[in-house]
mmCIF file of C-alpha atoms and ligand atoms in Angstrom:
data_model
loop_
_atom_site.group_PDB
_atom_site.id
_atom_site.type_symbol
_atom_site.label_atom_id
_atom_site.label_comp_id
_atom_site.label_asym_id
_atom_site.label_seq_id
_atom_site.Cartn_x
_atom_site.Cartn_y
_atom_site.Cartn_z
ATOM 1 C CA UNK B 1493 36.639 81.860 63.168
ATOM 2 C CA UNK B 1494 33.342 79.723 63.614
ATOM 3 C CA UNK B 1495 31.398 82.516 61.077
ATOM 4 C CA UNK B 1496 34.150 82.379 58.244
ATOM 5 C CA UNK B 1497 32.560 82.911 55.122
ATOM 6 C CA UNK B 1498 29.115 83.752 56.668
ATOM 7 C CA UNK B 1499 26.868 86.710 56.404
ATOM 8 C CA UNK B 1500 25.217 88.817 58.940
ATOM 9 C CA UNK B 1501 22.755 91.439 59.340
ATOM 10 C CA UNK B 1502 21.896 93.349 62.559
ATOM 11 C CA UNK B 1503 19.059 95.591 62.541
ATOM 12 C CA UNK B 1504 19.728 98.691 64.438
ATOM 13 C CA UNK B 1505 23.312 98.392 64.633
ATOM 14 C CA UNK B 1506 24.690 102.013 65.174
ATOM 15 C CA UNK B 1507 24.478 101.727 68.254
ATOM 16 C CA UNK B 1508 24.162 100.059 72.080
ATOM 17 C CA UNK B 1509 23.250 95.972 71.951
ATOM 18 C CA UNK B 1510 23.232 95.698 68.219
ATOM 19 C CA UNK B 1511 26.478 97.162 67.704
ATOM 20 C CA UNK B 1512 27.802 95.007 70.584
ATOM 21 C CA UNK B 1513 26.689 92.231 69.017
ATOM 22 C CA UNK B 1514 27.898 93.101 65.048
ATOM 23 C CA UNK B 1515 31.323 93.828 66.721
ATOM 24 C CA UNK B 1516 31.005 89.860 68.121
ATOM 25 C CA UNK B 1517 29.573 88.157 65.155
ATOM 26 C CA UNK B 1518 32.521 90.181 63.735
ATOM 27 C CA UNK B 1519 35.017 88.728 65.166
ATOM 28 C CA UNK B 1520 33.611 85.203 64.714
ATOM 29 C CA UNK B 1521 34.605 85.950 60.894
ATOM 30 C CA UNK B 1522 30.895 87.111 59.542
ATOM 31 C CA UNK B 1523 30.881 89.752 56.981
ATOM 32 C CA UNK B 1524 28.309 92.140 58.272
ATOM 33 C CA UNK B 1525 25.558 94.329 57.219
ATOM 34 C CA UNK B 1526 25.119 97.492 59.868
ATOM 35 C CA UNK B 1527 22.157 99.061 59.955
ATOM 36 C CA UNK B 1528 20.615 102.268 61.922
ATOM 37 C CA UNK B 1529 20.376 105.909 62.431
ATOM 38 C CA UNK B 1530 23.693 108.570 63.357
ATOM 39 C CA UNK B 1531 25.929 110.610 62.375
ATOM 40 C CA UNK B 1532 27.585 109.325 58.958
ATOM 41 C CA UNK B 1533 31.341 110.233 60.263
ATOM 42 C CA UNK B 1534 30.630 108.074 62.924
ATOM 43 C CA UNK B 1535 28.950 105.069 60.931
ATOM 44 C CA UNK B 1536 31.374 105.514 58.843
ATOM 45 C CA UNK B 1537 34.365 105.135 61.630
ATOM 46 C CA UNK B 1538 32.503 101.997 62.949
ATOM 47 C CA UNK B 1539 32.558 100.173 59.574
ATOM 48 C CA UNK B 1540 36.368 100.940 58.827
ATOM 49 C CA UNK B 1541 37.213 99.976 62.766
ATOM 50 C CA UNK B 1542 35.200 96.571 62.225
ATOM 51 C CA UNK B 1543 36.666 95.477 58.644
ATOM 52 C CA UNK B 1544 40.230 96.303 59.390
ATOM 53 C CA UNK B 1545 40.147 94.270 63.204
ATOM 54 C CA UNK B 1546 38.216 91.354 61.594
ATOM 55 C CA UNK B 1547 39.446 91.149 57.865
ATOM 56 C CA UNK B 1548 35.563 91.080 57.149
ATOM 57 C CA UNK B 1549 33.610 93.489 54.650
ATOM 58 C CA UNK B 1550 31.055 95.346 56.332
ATOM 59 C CA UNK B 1551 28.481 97.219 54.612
ATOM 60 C CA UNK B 1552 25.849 99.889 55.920
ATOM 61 C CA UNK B 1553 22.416 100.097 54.797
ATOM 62 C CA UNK B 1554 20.328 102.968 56.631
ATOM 63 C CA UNK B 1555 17.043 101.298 55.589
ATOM 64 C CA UNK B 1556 14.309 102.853 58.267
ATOM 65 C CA UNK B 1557 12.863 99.810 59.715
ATOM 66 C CA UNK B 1558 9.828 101.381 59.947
ATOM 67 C CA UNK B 1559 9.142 100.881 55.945
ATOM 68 C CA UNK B 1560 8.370 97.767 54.203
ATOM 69 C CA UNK B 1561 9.579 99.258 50.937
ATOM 70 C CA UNK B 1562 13.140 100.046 52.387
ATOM 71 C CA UNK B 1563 13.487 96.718 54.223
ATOM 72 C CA UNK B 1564 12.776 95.406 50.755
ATOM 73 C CA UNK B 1565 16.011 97.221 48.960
ATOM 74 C CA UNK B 1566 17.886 96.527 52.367
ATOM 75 C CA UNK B 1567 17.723 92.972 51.713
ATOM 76 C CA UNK B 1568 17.723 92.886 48.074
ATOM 77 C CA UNK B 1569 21.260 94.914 48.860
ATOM 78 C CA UNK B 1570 22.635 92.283 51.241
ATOM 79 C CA UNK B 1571 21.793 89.205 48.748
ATOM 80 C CA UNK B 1572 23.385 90.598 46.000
ATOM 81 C CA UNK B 1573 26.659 91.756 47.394
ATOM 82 C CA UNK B 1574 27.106 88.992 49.863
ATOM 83 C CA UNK B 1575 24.881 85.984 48.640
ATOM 84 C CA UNK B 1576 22.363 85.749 51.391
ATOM 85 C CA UNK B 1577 21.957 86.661 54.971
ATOM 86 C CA UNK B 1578 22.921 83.200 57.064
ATOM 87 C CA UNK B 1579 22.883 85.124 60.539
ATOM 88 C CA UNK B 1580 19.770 87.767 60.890
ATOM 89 C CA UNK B 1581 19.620 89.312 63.801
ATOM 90 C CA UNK B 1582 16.226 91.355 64.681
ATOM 91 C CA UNK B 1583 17.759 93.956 66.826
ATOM 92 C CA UNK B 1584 16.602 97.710 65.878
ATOM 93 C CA UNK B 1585 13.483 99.367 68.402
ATOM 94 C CA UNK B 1586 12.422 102.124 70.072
ATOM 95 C CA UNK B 1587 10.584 102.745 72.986
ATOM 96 C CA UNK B 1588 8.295 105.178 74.754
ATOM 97 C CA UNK B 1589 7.109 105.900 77.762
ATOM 98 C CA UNK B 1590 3.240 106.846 78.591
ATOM 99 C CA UNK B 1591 0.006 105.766 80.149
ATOM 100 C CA UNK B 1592 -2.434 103.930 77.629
ATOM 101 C CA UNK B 1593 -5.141 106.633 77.565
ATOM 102 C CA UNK B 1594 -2.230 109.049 76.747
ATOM 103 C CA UNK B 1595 -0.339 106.986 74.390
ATOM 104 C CA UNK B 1596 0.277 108.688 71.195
ATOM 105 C CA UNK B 1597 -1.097 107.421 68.194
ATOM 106 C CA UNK B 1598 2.153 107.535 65.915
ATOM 107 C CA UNK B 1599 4.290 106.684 68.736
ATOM 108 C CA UNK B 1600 2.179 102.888 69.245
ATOM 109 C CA UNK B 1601 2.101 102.843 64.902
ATOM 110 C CA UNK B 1602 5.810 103.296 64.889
ATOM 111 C CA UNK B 1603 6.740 100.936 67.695
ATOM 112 C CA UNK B 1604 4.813 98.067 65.958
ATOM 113 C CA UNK B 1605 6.416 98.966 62.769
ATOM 114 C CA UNK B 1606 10.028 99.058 63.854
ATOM 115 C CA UNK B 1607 9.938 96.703 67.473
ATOM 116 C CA UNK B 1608 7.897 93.662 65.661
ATOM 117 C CA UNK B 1609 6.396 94.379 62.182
ATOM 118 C CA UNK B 1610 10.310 94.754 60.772
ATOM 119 C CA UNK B 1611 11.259 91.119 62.051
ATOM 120 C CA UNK B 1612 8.413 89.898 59.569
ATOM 121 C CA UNK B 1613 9.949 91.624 56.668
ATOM 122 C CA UNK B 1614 13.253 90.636 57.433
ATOM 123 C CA UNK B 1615 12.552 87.321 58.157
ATOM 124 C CA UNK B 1616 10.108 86.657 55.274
ATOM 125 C CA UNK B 1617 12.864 87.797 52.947
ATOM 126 C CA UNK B 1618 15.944 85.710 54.040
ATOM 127 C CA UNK B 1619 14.353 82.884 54.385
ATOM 128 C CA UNK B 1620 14.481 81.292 50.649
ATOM 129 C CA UNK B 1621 18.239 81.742 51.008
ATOM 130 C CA UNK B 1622 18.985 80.089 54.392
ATOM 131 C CA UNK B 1623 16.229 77.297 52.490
ATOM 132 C CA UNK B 1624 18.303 76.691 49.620
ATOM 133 C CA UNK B 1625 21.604 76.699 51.693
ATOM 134 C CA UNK B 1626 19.996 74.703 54.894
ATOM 135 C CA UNK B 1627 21.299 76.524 57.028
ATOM 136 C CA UNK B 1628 19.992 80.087 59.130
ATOM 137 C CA UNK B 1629 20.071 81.382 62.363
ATOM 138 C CA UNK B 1630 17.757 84.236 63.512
ATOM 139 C CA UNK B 1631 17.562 85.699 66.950
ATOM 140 C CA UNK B 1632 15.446 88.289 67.829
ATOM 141 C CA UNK B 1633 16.200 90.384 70.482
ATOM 142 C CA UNK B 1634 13.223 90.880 72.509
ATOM 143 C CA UNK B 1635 12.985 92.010 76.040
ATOM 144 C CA UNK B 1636 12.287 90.812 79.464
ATOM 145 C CA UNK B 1637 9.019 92.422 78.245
ATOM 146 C CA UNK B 1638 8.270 89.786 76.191
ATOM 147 C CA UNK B 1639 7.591 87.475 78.913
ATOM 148 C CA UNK B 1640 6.355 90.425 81.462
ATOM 149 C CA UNK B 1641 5.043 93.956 81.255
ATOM 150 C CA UNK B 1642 5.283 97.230 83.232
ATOM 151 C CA UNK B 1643 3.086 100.053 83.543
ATOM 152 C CA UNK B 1644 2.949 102.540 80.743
ATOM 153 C CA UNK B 1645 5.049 100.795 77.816
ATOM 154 C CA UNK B 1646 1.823 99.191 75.774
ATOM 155 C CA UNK B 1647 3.049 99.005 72.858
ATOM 156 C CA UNK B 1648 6.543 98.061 74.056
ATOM 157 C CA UNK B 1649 5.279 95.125 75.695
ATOM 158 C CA UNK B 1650 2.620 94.393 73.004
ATOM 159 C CA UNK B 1651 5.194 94.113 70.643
ATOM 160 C CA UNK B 1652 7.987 92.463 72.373
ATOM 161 C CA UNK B 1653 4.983 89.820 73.121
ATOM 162 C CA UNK B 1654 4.371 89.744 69.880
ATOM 163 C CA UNK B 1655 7.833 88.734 68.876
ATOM 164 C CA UNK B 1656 8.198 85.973 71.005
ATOM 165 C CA UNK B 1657 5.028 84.576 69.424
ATOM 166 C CA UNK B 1658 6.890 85.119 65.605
ATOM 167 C CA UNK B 1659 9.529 83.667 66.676
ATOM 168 C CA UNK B 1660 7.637 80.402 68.115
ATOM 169 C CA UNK B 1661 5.732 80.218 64.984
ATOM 170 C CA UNK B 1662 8.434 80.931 62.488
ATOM 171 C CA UNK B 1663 10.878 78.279 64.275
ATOM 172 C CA UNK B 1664 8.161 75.239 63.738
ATOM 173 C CA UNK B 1665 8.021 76.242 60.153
ATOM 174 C CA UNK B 1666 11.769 75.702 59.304
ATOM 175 C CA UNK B 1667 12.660 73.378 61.842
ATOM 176 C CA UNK B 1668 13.302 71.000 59.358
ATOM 177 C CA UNK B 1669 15.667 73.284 57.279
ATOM 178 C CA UNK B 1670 18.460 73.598 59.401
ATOM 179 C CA UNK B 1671 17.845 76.954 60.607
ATOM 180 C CA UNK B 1672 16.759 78.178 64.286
ATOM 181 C CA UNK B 1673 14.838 81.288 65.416
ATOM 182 C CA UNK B 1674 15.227 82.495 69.251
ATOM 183 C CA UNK B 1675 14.302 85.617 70.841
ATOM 184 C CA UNK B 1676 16.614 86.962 73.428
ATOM 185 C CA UNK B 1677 14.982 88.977 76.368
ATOM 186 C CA UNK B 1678 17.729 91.445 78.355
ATOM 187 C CA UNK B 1679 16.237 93.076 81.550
ATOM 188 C CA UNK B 1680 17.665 96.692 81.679
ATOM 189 C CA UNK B 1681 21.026 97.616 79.555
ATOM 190 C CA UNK B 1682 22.272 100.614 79.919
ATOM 191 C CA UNK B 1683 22.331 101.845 76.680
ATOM 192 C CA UNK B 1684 20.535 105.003 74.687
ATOM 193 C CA UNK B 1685 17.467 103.509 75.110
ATOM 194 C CA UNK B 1686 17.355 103.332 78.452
ATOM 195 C CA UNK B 1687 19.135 106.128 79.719
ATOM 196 C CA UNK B 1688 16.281 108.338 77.200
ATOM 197 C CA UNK B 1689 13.671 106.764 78.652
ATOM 198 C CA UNK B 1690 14.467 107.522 82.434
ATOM 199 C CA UNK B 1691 12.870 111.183 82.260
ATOM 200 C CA UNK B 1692 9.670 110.243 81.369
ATOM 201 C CA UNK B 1693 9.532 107.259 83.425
ATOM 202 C CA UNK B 1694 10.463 110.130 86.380
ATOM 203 C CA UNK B 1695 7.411 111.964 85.332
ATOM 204 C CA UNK B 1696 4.934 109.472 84.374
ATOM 205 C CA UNK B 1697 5.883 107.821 88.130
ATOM 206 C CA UNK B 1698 6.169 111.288 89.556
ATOM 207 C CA UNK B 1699 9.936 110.496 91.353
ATOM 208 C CA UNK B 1700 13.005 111.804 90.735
ATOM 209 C CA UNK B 1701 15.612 109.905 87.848
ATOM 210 C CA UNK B 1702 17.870 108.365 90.559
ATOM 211 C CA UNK B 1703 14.556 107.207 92.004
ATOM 212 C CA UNK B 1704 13.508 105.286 88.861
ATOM 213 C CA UNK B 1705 17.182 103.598 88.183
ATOM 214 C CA UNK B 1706 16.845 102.434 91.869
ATOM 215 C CA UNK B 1707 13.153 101.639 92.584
ATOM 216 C CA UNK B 1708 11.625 100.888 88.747
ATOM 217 C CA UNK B 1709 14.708 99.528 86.820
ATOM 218 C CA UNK B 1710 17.570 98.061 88.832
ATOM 219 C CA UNK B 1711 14.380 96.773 91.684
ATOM 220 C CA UNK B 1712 13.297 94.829 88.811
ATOM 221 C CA UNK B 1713 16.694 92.844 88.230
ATOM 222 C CA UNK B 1714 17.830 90.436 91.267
ATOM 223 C CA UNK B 1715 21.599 90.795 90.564
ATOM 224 C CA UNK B 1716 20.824 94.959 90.882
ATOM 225 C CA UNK B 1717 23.692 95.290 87.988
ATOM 226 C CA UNK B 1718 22.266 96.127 84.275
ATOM 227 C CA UNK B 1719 23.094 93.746 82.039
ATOM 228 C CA UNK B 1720 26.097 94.231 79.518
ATOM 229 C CA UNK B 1721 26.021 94.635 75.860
ATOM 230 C CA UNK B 1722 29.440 92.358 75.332
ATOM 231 C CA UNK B 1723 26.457 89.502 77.507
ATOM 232 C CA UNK B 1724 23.571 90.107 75.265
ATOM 233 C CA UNK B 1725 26.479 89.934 71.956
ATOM 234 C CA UNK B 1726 28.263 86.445 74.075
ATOM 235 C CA UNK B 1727 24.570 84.982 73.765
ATOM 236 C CA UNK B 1728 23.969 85.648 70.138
ATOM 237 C CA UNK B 1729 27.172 84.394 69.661
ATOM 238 C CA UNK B 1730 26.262 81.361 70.901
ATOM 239 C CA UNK B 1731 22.808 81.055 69.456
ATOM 240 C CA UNK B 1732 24.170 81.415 65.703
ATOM 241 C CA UNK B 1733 26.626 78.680 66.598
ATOM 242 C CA UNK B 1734 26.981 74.979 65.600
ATOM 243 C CA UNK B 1735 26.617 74.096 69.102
ATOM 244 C CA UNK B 1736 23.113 75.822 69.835
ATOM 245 C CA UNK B 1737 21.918 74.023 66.512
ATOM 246 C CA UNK B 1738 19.281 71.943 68.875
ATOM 247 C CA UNK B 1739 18.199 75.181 70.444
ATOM 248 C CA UNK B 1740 15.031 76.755 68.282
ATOM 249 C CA UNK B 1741 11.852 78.117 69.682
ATOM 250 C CA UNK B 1742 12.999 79.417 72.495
ATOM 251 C CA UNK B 1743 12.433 82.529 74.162
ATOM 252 C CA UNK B 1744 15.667 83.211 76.543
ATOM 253 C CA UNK B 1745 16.059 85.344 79.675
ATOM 254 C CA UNK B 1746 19.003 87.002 80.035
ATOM 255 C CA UNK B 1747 17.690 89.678 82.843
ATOM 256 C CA UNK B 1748 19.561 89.089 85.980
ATOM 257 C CA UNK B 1749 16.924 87.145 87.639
ATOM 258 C CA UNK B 1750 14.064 90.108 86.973
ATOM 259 C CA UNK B 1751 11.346 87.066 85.254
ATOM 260 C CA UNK B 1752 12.361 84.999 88.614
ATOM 261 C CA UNK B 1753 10.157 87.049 90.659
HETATM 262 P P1 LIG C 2180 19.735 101.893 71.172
HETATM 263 O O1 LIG C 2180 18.802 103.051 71.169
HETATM 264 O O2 LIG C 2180 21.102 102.030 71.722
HETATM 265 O O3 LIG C 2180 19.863 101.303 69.695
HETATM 266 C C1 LIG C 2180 18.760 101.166 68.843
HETATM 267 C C2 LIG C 2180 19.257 100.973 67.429
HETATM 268 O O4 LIG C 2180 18.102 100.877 66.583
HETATM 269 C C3 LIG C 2180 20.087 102.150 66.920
HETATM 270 O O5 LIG C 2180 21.094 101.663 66.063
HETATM 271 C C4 LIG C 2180 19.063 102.960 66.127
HETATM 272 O O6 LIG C 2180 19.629 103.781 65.119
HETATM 273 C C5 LIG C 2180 18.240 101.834 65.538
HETATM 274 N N1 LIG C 2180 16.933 102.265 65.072
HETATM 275 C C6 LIG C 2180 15.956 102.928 65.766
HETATM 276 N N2 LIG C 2180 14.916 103.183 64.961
HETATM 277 C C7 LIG C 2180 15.229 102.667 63.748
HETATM 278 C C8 LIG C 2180 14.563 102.605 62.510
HETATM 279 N N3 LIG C 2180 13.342 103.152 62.331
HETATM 280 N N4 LIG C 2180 15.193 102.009 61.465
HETATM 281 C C9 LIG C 2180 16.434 101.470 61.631
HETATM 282 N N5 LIG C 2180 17.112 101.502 62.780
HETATM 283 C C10 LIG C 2180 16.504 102.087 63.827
HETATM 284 O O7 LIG C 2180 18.925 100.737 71.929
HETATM 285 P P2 LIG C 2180 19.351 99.324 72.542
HETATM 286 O O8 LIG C 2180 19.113 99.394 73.993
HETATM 287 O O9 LIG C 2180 20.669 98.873 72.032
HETATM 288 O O10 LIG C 2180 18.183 98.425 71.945
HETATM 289 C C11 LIG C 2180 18.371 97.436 70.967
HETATM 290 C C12 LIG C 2180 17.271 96.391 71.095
HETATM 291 O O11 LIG C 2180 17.356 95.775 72.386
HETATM 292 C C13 LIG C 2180 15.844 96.962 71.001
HETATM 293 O O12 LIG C 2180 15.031 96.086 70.261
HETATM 294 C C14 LIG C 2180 15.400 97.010 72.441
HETATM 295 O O13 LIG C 2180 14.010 96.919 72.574
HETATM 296 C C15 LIG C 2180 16.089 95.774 72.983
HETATM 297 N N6 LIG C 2180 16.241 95.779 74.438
HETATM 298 C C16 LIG C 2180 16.940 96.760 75.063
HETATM 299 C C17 LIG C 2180 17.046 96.718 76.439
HETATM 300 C C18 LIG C 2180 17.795 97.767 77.201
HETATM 301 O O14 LIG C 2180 17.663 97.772 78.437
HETATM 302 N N7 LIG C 2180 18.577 98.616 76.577
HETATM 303 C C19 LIG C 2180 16.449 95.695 77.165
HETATM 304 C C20 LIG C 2180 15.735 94.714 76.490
HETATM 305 C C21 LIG C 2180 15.640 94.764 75.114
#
């Protein structure tokens, strides 16, 4: 149980890598915050499934990362009933799919907001806590897109960019403190987020869907596999760890060769 008595919080958590990697942190003994859109019979399902396997509480806060002022009562939430956050994972975003000149507006505002704008918040608020306790680990789970872009996801790759630079920055700031920020970059998971997004990659491309999980997504990955939730959830494992204490700063590949190229 290397998280007994530990607290964690995964943005966007209802679902695909973020669940994957509550369910881990889970089973390393952290009480966990979920957080994320769906169905509340199913939320609800996922929190009783988690606590009763792991002997952990789990609470859900459906704060829309999108809003500063629910972020805010997210973590004011998570403090009070569980002390502090010691394990924050950045994992909630959204993507979309359209050539710059066509992008729409509320589409880049929201992908900012949710993708790299909600890491600030988060981050800015746990911060005094891990301080005072000397002791944090935040990962950020960017993309392969951090460190490369494709055609027609601007504000994807803008803000997956952008994270890897916040996560640079914040780690020199509280390198001291005995807490370490990392950003995680997948390639292609199969998850909601993908398998949404492979219509109007078909259309912006003009080829059919099995064409784009061939040619654009699995042609960008080496290994031609997707990578796995339970891999992206082994890594953050990992990172939060005692062992990975010496690893801060670091933006990490985990895209089956695709940044190789
Ligand atoms: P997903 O769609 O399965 O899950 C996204 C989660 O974010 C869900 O829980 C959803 O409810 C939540 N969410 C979306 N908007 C939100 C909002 N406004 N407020 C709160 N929660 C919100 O997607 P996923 O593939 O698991 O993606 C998780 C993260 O991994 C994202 O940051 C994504 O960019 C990144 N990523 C995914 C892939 C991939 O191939 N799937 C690759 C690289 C990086």
């Amino acid at each position: 149980m290397i998280f007994k008595g530990k607290a964690a919080l995964v943005t966007g958590s209802t679902s695909g890598i973020g669940l994957a990697i509550a369910r881990e942190l889970a089973a390393g003994g952290a009480h966990i915050v979920l957080n994320g859109f769906g169905d509340a019979g199913q939320i609800a399902e996922i929190r009783r499934q988690i606590a009763e396997m792991h002997g952990v509480t789990v609470l859900y806060d459906g704060a829309d990362m999108s809003r500063p002022d629910a972020i805010e009562a997210m973590m004011a939430r998570a403090i009070g009933e569980l002390g502090g956050i010691d394990l924050l994972v950045n994992n909630a975003g959204i993507q979309h799919v359209a050539p710059v000149d066509e992008f729409p507006l509320d589409k880049w505002d929201a992908i900012l907001a949710i993708n790299l704008s909600a890491a600030f918040h988060t981050t800015r608020l746990a911060l005094p806590a891990m301080k005072q306790r000397g002791f944090g680990r935040i990962v950020n789970v960017a993309s392969a897109h951090a460190l490369v872009a494709s055609p027609y996801k601007s504000a994807y790759v803008a803000a997956k960019h952008g994270i890897a630079g916040l996560t640079k920055t914040v780690a020199l700031e509280v390198a001291e403190a005995g807490i370490t920020v990392n950003a995680l970059c997948p390639g292609y998971v199969l998850t909601p987020l993908v398998s949404k997004q492979i219509p109007d990659t078909a259309k912006a491309r003009g080829i059919s869907e099995e064409a784009v999980v061939r040619d654009v997504l699995l042609a960008a990955q080496p290994t031609k596999k997707f990578v796995t939730v339970e891999q992206v959830a082994a890594f953050t494992s990992f990172l939060c760890s005692e062992a990975a204490a010496s690893i801060t700063g670091a933006v990490l590949p985990i895209e089956g060769g695709w940044t190789a190229h």
